[in-house]
Amino acid sequence: MALTPEQRVTLHGFNNLTKSLSFNMYDICYTKTKEEREAYIAYIDEQYNSDRLTKILNAVADIIGAHVLNTAKQDYVPQGASVTLLVSEGPVVEVPTESFDESPGPFPDNVVLQLDKSHITVHTYPEYHPKEGISTFRADIDVSTCGEISPLKALNYLIHSFDTDMMTIDYRVRGFTRDIDGYKLFIDHDINSIQNYIPDAVIDAYDMIDVNVYQEHIFHTKCKLREFDLNNYLFSYTKEKLSVREQEDITERLKIEMDEIFYGKNIR
């Protein structure tokens, strides 16, 4: 059933579609020595500790119009952190007029939408290669909502909350809801790609691959930065301190690591 932004369907009961967004970001760094690796992990743990992650998730809750019912957070030893928010529908202040629009979504100061009982979670995973001098940091964020709105409204904010080399984004709509005549609606908005919700400036900066299963309402997009600057992947020094041979060797290692993550397979 194709709907325009002006059309609204009268439902039997409430909209109980479940919409789930999984946002995975990766940061890659070359750490030549044990000391560099430990310093990088310490930096990541400080930058993305549970307090800062809680602030990010609370901003996401604001964007999708949720009231936070409970917050659970934990910093782990030796590294990593997790935060989980349980959220509920807030009071309806304004009827959304763009529920069926495909758009990047607002920043935190533009909130007009609500949702039913849902959850927002984040987990971080710092790690390193035992031999190649590569350290990586991954953050997994899941936003699951029930009701009319889509968690894709928070995607714009999430992209701008992390300085990321690569992103993997999954979106799925599950279940069904009924109109007053009993007709099942398995999705309540038009979408042909997650890229519909990614700003043009971000699309221009990344190479992107889509894998979508339209009949199952499953959408998958992978993103990798197009431009490569070695200085962005060195921790606490610049490439000028390296020989040309070292720069070439490190660049090759980093690009292989990024390609393996992007394509999801070992290619060496």
Coordinates of C-alpha atoms in Angstrom, one line a residue, residues 11 23 33 42 55 59 65 89 97 112 131 157 160 172 197 202 241 267:
L11 CA -5.8 1.5 12.5
F23 CA 24.4 0.9 13.5
T33 CA 54.5 -0.7 19.6
A42 CA 43.1 4.0 26.9
K55 CA 24.7 11.1 26.6
A59 CA 20.1 12.3 22.6
G65 CA 10.5 11.4 21.2
E89 CA 6.1 6.6 24.5
T97 CA 3.3 15.3 9.4
V112 CA 8.4 15.9 17.0
K131 CA 51.1 -9.2 14.7
Y157 CA 22.7 12.1 14.6
H160 CA 27.7 12.7 13.3
R172 CA 14.3 -4.2 9.5
Y197 CA 18.1 8.5 5.2
V202 CA 27.9 11.7 3.9
K241 CA 58.3 10.8 11.0
I267 CA 41.5 -11.4 1.8

